[in-house]
Structure formats: C-alpha cells, structure tokens
mmCIF file of C-alpha atoms in Angstrom:
data_model
loop_
_atom_site.group_PDB
_atom_site.id
_atom_site.type_symbol
_atom_site.label_atom_id
_atom_site.label_comp_id
_atom_site.label_asym_id
_atom_site.label_seq_id
_atom_site.Cartn_x
_atom_site.Cartn_y
_atom_site.Cartn_z
ATOM 1 C CA MET G 1 5.302 -106.942 176.917
ATOM 2 C CA PRO G 2 3.142 -105.937 174.051
ATOM 3 C CA ALA G 3 4.628 -106.530 170.504
ATOM 4 C CA PRO G 4 5.626 -103.479 168.710
ATOM 5 C CA GLU G 5 3.171 -102.395 165.884
ATOM 6 C CA PRO G 6 3.863 -103.630 162.224
ATOM 7 C CA ARG G 7 5.855 -101.122 160.498
ATOM 8 C CA PRO G 8 3.665 -101.144 157.387
ATOM 9 C CA ALA G 9 0.637 -100.652 159.062
ATOM 10 C CA LEU G 10 2.298 -97.463 161.055
ATOM 11 C CA GLU G 11 3.460 -96.216 157.643
ATOM 12 C CA ALA G 12 0.022 -96.496 156.158
ATOM 13 C CA LEU G 13 -1.739 -94.644 159.003
ATOM 14 C CA ARG G 14 0.794 -91.762 158.813
ATOM 15 C CA ALA G 15 -0.009 -91.513 154.971
ATOM 16 C CA GLN G 16 -3.693 -91.466 155.875
ATOM 17 C CA VAL G 17 -3.313 -88.676 158.649
ATOM 18 C CA SER G 18 -1.021 -86.722 156.175
ATOM 19 C CA ARG G 19 -3.824 -86.781 153.523
ATOM 20 C CA LEU G 20 -6.503 -85.665 155.957
ATOM 21 C CA GLU G 21 -4.318 -82.890 157.040
ATOM 22 C CA GLY G 22 -3.754 -81.734 153.545
ATOM 23 C CA GLN G 23 -0.125 -82.570 153.624
ATOM 24 C CA GLY G 24 -0.244 -84.936 150.634
ATOM 25 C CA ARG G 25 -0.417 -81.573 148.370
ATOM 26 C CA ARG G 26 3.344 -80.995 148.800
ATOM 27 C CA ARG G 27 4.158 -83.544 146.773
ATOM 28 C CA ARG G 28 2.250 -82.291 143.928
ATOM 29 C CA GLY G 29 3.068 -79.244 141.578
ATOM 30 C CA VAL G 30 2.128 -75.633 141.885
ATOM 31 C CA LEU G 31 0.861 -73.080 139.742
ATOM 32 C CA PRO G 32 2.405 -69.766 139.860
ATOM 33 C CA PHE G 33 0.827 -66.460 138.938
ATOM 34 C CA GLY G 34 3.902 -65.107 137.801
ATOM 35 C CA MET G 35 3.899 -62.365 140.258
ATOM 36 C CA PRO G 36 6.485 -62.127 143.076
ATOM 37 C CA GLU G 37 4.331 -60.311 145.102
ATOM 38 C CA ILE G 38 1.742 -62.930 145.006
ATOM 39 C CA ASP G 39 3.576 -66.137 144.746
ATOM 40 C CA GLY G 40 5.848 -65.019 147.473
ATOM 41 C CA ARG G 41 2.597 -65.125 150.087
ATOM 42 C CA LEU G 42 1.810 -68.698 148.732
ATOM 43 C CA PRO G 43 3.374 -71.892 149.931
ATOM 44 C CA ASP G 44 5.840 -73.346 147.595
ATOM 45 C CA GLY G 45 5.396 -70.080 145.405
ATOM 46 C CA GLY G 46 1.971 -70.789 143.716
ATOM 47 C CA LEU G 47 -1.446 -71.951 143.947
ATOM 48 C CA ALA G 48 -1.144 -75.755 144.951
ATOM 49 C CA LEU G 49 -2.331 -78.281 142.250
ATOM 50 C CA GLY G 50 -4.172 -81.547 143.593
ATOM 51 C CA ALA G 51 -6.060 -78.962 145.990
ATOM 52 C CA LEU G 52 -9.317 -77.075 146.339
ATOM 53 C CA HIS G 53 -9.377 -73.328 146.211
ATOM 54 C CA GLU G 54 -12.425 -71.135 146.731
ATOM 55 C CA VAL G 55 -12.902 -67.934 145.174
ATOM 56 C CA ALA G 56 -16.035 -65.391 145.622
ATOM 57 C CA GLY G 57 -16.989 -62.022 144.296
ATOM 58 C CA GLY G 58 -16.102 -58.863 146.445
ATOM 59 C CA GLY G 59 -19.878 -57.757 146.461
ATOM 60 C CA HIS G 60 -23.355 -59.233 145.856
ATOM 61 C CA ASP G 61 -23.763 -57.691 142.296
ATOM 62 C CA ALA G 62 -23.172 -59.142 138.861
ATOM 63 C CA LEU G 63 -20.231 -57.069 138.156
ATOM 64 C CA ASN G 64 -18.084 -58.623 141.015
ATOM 65 C CA ALA G 65 -19.449 -62.182 140.632
ATOM 66 C CA ALA G 66 -18.256 -61.951 136.807
ATOM 67 C CA ALA G 67 -14.612 -60.595 138.011
ATOM 68 C CA SER G 68 -14.868 -63.858 140.130
ATOM 69 C CA GLY G 69 -15.640 -66.165 137.337
ATOM 70 C CA LEU G 70 -12.965 -64.507 135.105
ATOM 71 C CA PHE G 71 -10.275 -64.973 137.845
ATOM 72 C CA SER G 72 -11.192 -68.525 138.061
ATOM 73 C CA ALA G 73 -11.114 -68.987 134.232
ATOM 74 C CA GLY G 74 -7.461 -67.242 133.979
ATOM 75 C CA ILE G 75 -6.300 -69.829 136.774
ATOM 76 C CA ALA G 76 -8.051 -72.651 134.721
ATOM 77 C CA ALA G 77 -6.602 -71.460 131.508
ATOM 78 C CA ARG G 78 -2.919 -71.997 132.722
ATOM 79 C CA THR G 79 -3.471 -75.359 133.679
ATOM 80 C CA ARG G 80 -3.062 -78.488 131.197
ATOM 81 C CA GLY G 81 -5.699 -80.742 130.089
ATOM 82 C CA LYS G 82 -9.353 -80.199 129.681
ATOM 83 C CA VAL G 83 -11.553 -77.808 132.066
ATOM 84 C CA LEU G 84 -15.003 -78.970 133.322
ATOM 85 C CA TRP G 85 -17.235 -76.164 134.607
ATOM 86 C CA ILE G 86 -20.124 -77.013 136.464
ATOM 87 C CA ALA G 87 -23.137 -74.434 137.055
ATOM 88 C CA THR G 88 -26.829 -74.280 137.865
ATOM 89 C CA ARG G 89 -27.489 -70.871 136.175
ATOM 90 C CA GLN G 90 -27.192 -70.310 132.391
ATOM 91 C CA ASP G 91 -25.325 -67.083 132.525
ATOM 92 C CA LEU G 92 -21.531 -68.203 131.442
ATOM 93 C CA TYR G 93 -20.652 -65.998 128.314
ATOM 94 C CA ALA G 94 -17.867 -67.960 126.558
ATOM 95 C CA PRO G 95 -16.517 -65.064 124.640
ATOM 96 C CA ALA G 96 -15.393 -63.457 127.911
ATOM 97 C CA LEU G 97 -13.627 -66.603 129.076
ATOM 98 C CA GLN G 98 -12.097 -67.011 125.947
ATOM 99 C CA GLN G 99 -10.545 -63.427 126.328
ATOM 100 C CA VAL G 100 -8.930 -64.469 129.699
ATOM 101 C CA GLY G 101 -7.435 -67.622 127.889
ATOM 102 C CA LEU G 102 -9.672 -70.253 128.462
ATOM 103 C CA SER G 103 -10.748 -71.610 125.106
ATOM 104 C CA ALA G 104 -14.113 -73.106 124.405
ATOM 105 C CA ARG G 105 -12.464 -76.294 122.967
ATOM 106 C CA ARG G 106 -10.688 -77.267 126.310
ATOM 107 C CA THR G 107 -14.319 -76.364 128.296
ATOM 108 C CA ILE G 108 -16.767 -78.953 129.010
ATOM 109 C CA TYR G 109 -19.742 -77.252 130.540
ATOM 110 C CA VAL G 110 -22.207 -79.306 132.704
ATOM 111 C CA ALA G 111 -25.714 -78.133 134.126
ATOM 112 C CA ALA G 112 -26.618 -78.910 137.392
ATOM 113 C CA SER G 113 -30.289 -78.364 138.726
ATOM 114 C CA SER G 114 -29.099 -77.957 142.534
ATOM 115 C CA ASP G 115 -26.152 -77.480 144.670
ATOM 116 C CA VAL G 116 -26.363 -81.038 145.496
ATOM 117 C CA ASP G 117 -25.908 -81.881 142.124
ATOM 118 C CA VAL G 118 -23.250 -79.611 141.393
ATOM 119 C CA LEU G 119 -21.087 -80.782 144.612
ATOM 120 C CA ALA G 120 -21.682 -84.480 143.244
ATOM 121 C CA CYS G 121 -20.476 -83.688 140.076
ATOM 122 C CA PHE G 122 -17.574 -81.590 141.371
ATOM 123 C CA GLU G 123 -16.229 -84.820 143.599
ATOM 124 C CA GLU G 124 -16.573 -87.242 140.838
ATOM 125 C CA ALA G 125 -14.780 -84.937 138.303
ATOM 126 C CA LEU G 126 -12.032 -84.391 140.653
ATOM 127 C CA ARG G 127 -11.279 -87.702 140.976
ATOM 128 C CA HIS G 128 -11.001 -88.229 137.245
ATOM 129 C CA GLN G 129 -7.627 -88.450 136.038
ATOM 130 C CA GLY G 130 -7.744 -87.009 132.797
ATOM 131 C CA LEU G 131 -8.699 -83.060 133.734
ATOM 132 C CA GLY G 132 -6.720 -79.991 134.502
ATOM 133 C CA ALA G 133 -9.093 -78.266 136.496
ATOM 134 C CA VAL G 134 -12.699 -78.525 137.762
ATOM 135 C CA VAL G 135 -14.609 -75.095 138.264
ATOM 136 C CA ALA G 136 -17.953 -75.507 140.017
ATOM 137 C CA GLU G 137 -20.323 -72.655 141.062
ATOM 138 C CA VAL G 138 -21.824 -73.330 144.262
ATOM 139 C CA ALA G 139 -23.359 -71.289 147.210
ATOM 140 C CA ARG G 140 -22.723 -73.312 150.182
ATOM 141 C CA LEU G 141 -20.005 -75.468 151.210
ATOM 142 C CA SER G 142 -19.545 -77.475 154.224
ATOM 143 C CA MET G 143 -16.535 -78.558 156.106
ATOM 144 C CA THR G 144 -17.511 -82.153 155.078
ATOM 145 C CA ALA G 145 -18.164 -81.483 151.454
ATOM 146 C CA SER G 146 -14.975 -79.485 151.168
ATOM 147 C CA ARG G 147 -12.839 -82.310 152.821
ATOM 148 C CA ARG G 148 -14.328 -84.746 150.345
ATOM 149 C CA LEU G 149 -13.699 -82.106 147.499
ATOM 150 C CA GLN G 150 -9.934 -81.618 148.720
ATOM 151 C CA LEU G 151 -9.283 -85.528 148.894
ATOM 152 C CA ALA G 152 -10.758 -86.194 145.313
ATOM 153 C CA ALA G 153 -8.326 -83.347 144.052
ATOM 154 C CA GLU G 154 -5.284 -84.907 145.892
ATOM 155 C CA THR G 155 -6.395 -88.310 144.218
ATOM 156 C CA SER G 156 -6.096 -86.914 140.742
ATOM 157 C CA GLY G 157 -3.817 -83.853 140.848
ATOM 158 C CA ALA G 158 -6.575 -81.911 139.220
ATOM 159 C CA LEU G 159 -6.990 -78.208 140.406
ATOM 160 C CA GLY G 160 -10.480 -77.580 141.862
ATOM 161 C CA ILE G 161 -12.145 -74.113 142.199
ATOM 162 C CA ALA G 162 -15.163 -73.518 144.117
ATOM 163 C CA ILE G 163 -16.854 -70.338 142.812
ATOM 164 C CA ARG G 164 -19.035 -69.294 145.820
ATOM 165 C CA ARG G 165 -22.343 -67.507 144.340
ATOM 166 C CA TRP G 166 -25.678 -66.680 146.376
ATOM 167 C CA ARG G 167 -28.916 -66.200 145.139
ATOM 168 C CA ARG G 168 -29.788 -64.512 148.393
ATOM 169 C CA GLN G 169 -27.618 -61.983 150.318
ATOM 170 C CA THR G 170 -28.366 -63.873 153.285
ATOM 171 C CA ASP G 171 -26.590 -67.045 152.133
ATOM 172 C CA ALA G 172 -23.120 -64.875 151.883
ATOM 173 C CA ALA G 173 -22.316 -65.230 155.431
ATOM 174 C CA ASP G 174 -21.624 -69.166 154.866
ATOM 175 C CA PHE G 175 -18.725 -67.841 152.909
ATOM 176 C CA GLY G 176 -16.972 -67.031 156.390
ATOM 177 C CA GLN G 177 -17.305 -70.598 157.697
ATOM 178 C CA PRO G 178 -14.311 -72.752 157.799
ATOM 179 C CA THR G 179 -13.863 -75.289 154.761
ATOM 180 C CA ALA G 180 -10.858 -77.551 153.985
ATOM 181 C CA SER G 181 -9.851 -75.477 150.802
ATOM 182 C CA VAL G 182 -6.053 -74.482 150.662
ATOM 183 C CA THR G 183 -6.522 -70.912 149.593
ATOM 184 C CA ARG G 184 -9.779 -68.603 149.780
ATOM 185 C CA TRP G 185 -10.134 -65.604 147.524
ATOM 186 C CA ARG G 186 -12.455 -62.607 146.783
ATOM 187 C CA VAL G 187 -12.353 -60.630 143.696
ATOM 188 C CA SER G 188 -13.541 -57.056 143.847
ATOM 189 C CA VAL G 189 -13.901 -54.511 140.682
ATOM 190 C CA LEU G 190 -11.660 -51.500 140.496
ATOM 191 C CA PRO G 191 -11.946 -48.754 138.231
ATOM 192 C CA SER G 192 -9.723 -49.077 135.051
ATOM 193 C CA VAL G 193 -6.643 -46.969 134.405
ATOM 194 C CA PRO G 194 -7.745 -43.992 131.927
ATOM 195 C CA LEU G 195 -6.261 -43.978 128.552
ATOM 196 C CA PRO G 196 -4.586 -41.094 126.885
ATOM 197 C CA VAL G 197 -7.178 -41.612 124.271
ATOM 198 C CA PRO G 198 -10.806 -42.224 124.527
ATOM 199 C CA GLY G 199 -11.543 -45.928 125.294
ATOM 200 C CA VAL G 200 -11.738 -48.401 128.175
ATOM 201 C CA GLY G 201 -8.624 -49.666 129.623
ATOM 202 C CA ARG G 202 -7.809 -53.076 130.705
ATOM 203 C CA SER G 203 -10.005 -54.117 133.708
ATOM 204 C CA ARG G 204 -8.496 -53.883 137.362
ATOM 205 C CA TRP G 205 -9.250 -56.056 140.566
ATOM 206 C CA LEU G 206 -8.606 -55.939 144.208
ATOM 207 C CA LEU G 207 -7.622 -59.427 145.136
ATOM 208 C CA GLU G 208 -7.961 -60.364 148.629
ATOM 209 C CA LEU G 209 -5.866 -63.359 149.826
ATOM 210 C CA ILE G 210 -8.152 -64.335 152.932
ATOM 211 C CA ARG G 211 -7.011 -67.674 153.536
ATOM 212 C CA ALA G 212 -4.059 -69.533 152.604
ATOM 213 C CA ARG G 213 -3.099 -72.970 154.433
ATOM 214 C CA ALA G 214 0.828 -72.272 155.584
ATOM 215 C CA GLY G 215 0.728 -68.988 153.826
ATOM 216 C CA GLU G 216 0.147 -65.479 154.585
ATOM 217 C CA CYS G 217 -2.934 -63.215 153.780
ATOM 218 C CA ALA G 218 -2.794 -60.102 151.743
ATOM 219 C CA ASP G 219 -4.337 -57.765 149.342
ATOM 220 C CA PHE G 220 -3.019 -57.069 145.796
ATOM 221 C CA GLU G 221 -4.695 -54.559 143.227
ATOM 222 C CA VAL G 222 -3.843 -56.115 139.758
ATOM 223 C CA GLU G 223 -4.762 -55.697 136.044
ATOM 224 C CA ALA G 224 -7.129 -58.418 135.149
ATOM 225 C CA CYS G 225 -6.334 -61.594 133.477
ATOM 226 C CA ASP G 226 -5.300 -61.219 129.471
ATOM 227 C CA ALA G 227 -5.482 -63.456 126.941
ATOM 228 C CA LYS G 228 -3.174 -66.436 128.432
ATOM 229 C CA GLY G 229 -4.761 -66.223 131.988
ATOM 230 C CA ARG G 230 -2.069 -63.966 133.089
ATOM 231 C CA LEU G 231 -2.390 -61.297 135.640
ATOM 232 C CA ALA G 232 -0.079 -58.037 135.775
ATOM 233 C CA PRO G 233 0.531 -55.488 138.270
ATOM 234 C CA CYS G 234 -1.315 -52.297 137.966
ATOM 235 C CA ARG G 235 0.147 -49.536 136.045
ATOM 236 C CA LEU G 236 -0.153 -46.325 137.216
ATOM 237 C CA ALA G 237 -1.581 -43.721 134.767
ATOM 238 C CA LEU G 238 -0.177 -40.174 134.425
ATOM 239 C CA PRO G 239 -2.393 -37.151 134.684
ATOM 240 C CA ALA G 240 -3.503 -35.674 131.270
ATOM 241 C CA ALA G 241 -1.563 -32.465 132.177
ATOM 242 C CA LEU G 242 1.695 -34.460 132.495
ATOM 243 C CA ALA G 243 1.271 -36.903 129.969
ATOM 244 C CA ASP G 244 1.247 -33.911 127.406
ATOM 245 C CA ARG G 245 4.044 -32.107 129.004
ATOM 246 C CA PRO G 246 6.712 -33.434 126.996
ATOM 247 C CA ASP G 247 5.007 -32.515 123.779
ATOM 248 C CA GLN G 248 4.480 -29.018 125.116
ATOM 249 C CA GLU G 249 8.015 -28.643 125.924
ATOM 250 C CA ALA G 250 9.291 -29.690 122.611
ATOM 251 C CA ALA G 251 6.887 -27.230 120.871
ATOM 252 C CA GLY G 252 8.176 -24.493 123.084
ATOM 253 C CA ASP G 253 11.741 -25.188 122.529
ATOM 254 C CA ARG G 254 10.900 -25.179 118.704
ATOM 255 C CA ARG G 255 9.353 -21.649 119.002
ATOM 256 C CA ALA G 256 12.402 -20.449 120.941
ATOM 257 C CA ARG G 257 14.746 -21.642 118.264
ATOM 258 C CA ALA G 258 12.602 -20.076 115.511
#
C-alpha cells in the first residue's frame, strides 16, 4: 500500500494551482468604483487589486483611445503609491491626466521602443512591492504573457492595467483573443450633456464590461472621471423649453397679479 502524500507538499500544490487559476486574488483587496450598478457586476464589489485588467477604446480613432487612457488614469489615481506608466508613443498629455486625478508627482513615465520592451518592463514593475498601479500601452497580449503579468501582480498586490492600442486596424482583432486578465473593458465617447449656457459639459462614456472573471458582463453610460478619478451616473438634461418653464410660469403669475 503506497504511503500517503506528505501534507505540506499537498498544501503547496494546492496553493500553486490556486495561483494559476487566479484564486489568490480573493485574498487581495478591491478598488470599488463607488457606483453600485458597476460594483455589483464585479466580484467582491470592485476591481481586484493584485490583478491584471485590460482596457481598450471603442473605436480605432484617437478620441476613443484618449478615453481609454483617461479611464485607466482615473482608476490608477484612486490607488495608493506611485504609478508607473509605460508607453511606446510620446503622446501622453499630463494636464489631461491631472484632470482625472492622476498627479504628475505620483507618476513615473517609461518610454519603451517596442511591445517586447513594454511587456518586459510591465512584468518587472508589477513584481515591485512599492507601486500602487502599473499602466502599460501594448498592442498584442498573448495568453502566456498575460499569465506572467497576472502572476507578477499577485506577487506584489499592485494593480496592472494593459491599455490595448493598435498602430494598424488589422491588429484590433487581437483584443478578442483569450487572456488571463481578470476584467476587460471597452470605452467609447458619447456626446456630453448640453448645458443651459454656452460651453462644453462633462464628458460622457459608454463603458462595456466585456469580461469579468466570476462576474457579469454589462454596459454602462457614465460621466467621465472627475478630479479625484471618480465616475458618476449620467445626468439627463432637460430640453431648453422645459428648463425655462418655471421662470416663464413665475413671470406669468406676476403679470396676472399686476
């Protein structure tokens, strides 16, 4: 009769399987959005810390790409510690990141020459214990690379965000391939709410939660991140005629009394 397997070895094997399956993230904290309609769709009520998340623009133009970057910056702004941002394109606009809560004092920018270098820096940074979030702009992300990034994030507890940006439209199909990321988001720009006075209202986005491990997929219309990185539910604007109606009624009452 074979001897039973030593218990310490069995426990170590179970822990390794849990890490490979991503179950270790349950012992980590979460970063809630503060909006019940979004947090209710995510496991444990928020974005898992110590995990990899993917974000992409809803279209292939610069406008939607900027929205995905601002969405990611707003998430990173609500973490604690320094934020490392890795990119191959020199088109980041620091004042825009500041408007969604990500201060330049907290952000370390790394310029990489290729996606290979981005992924190498991404993994190394996620293993570092002193970072709150690591954001990397990358076109292609294979299952093998994403698993390495997920394990690295679990090691440090840092939040990893892979912003998927493509130089060619044909590369966009790679976004549909399976990866080890815990969530996958797509951000599209919507028209802002009209203001009662001339000006530009707060930006609005369509957030598509395409994948959520142990969660539910859903779409949300939200107002863009504010100066603290927080989203807000969309406010419905009244037509101009209705907005002016109380004043008109009050004026009519005054005329009737006169």
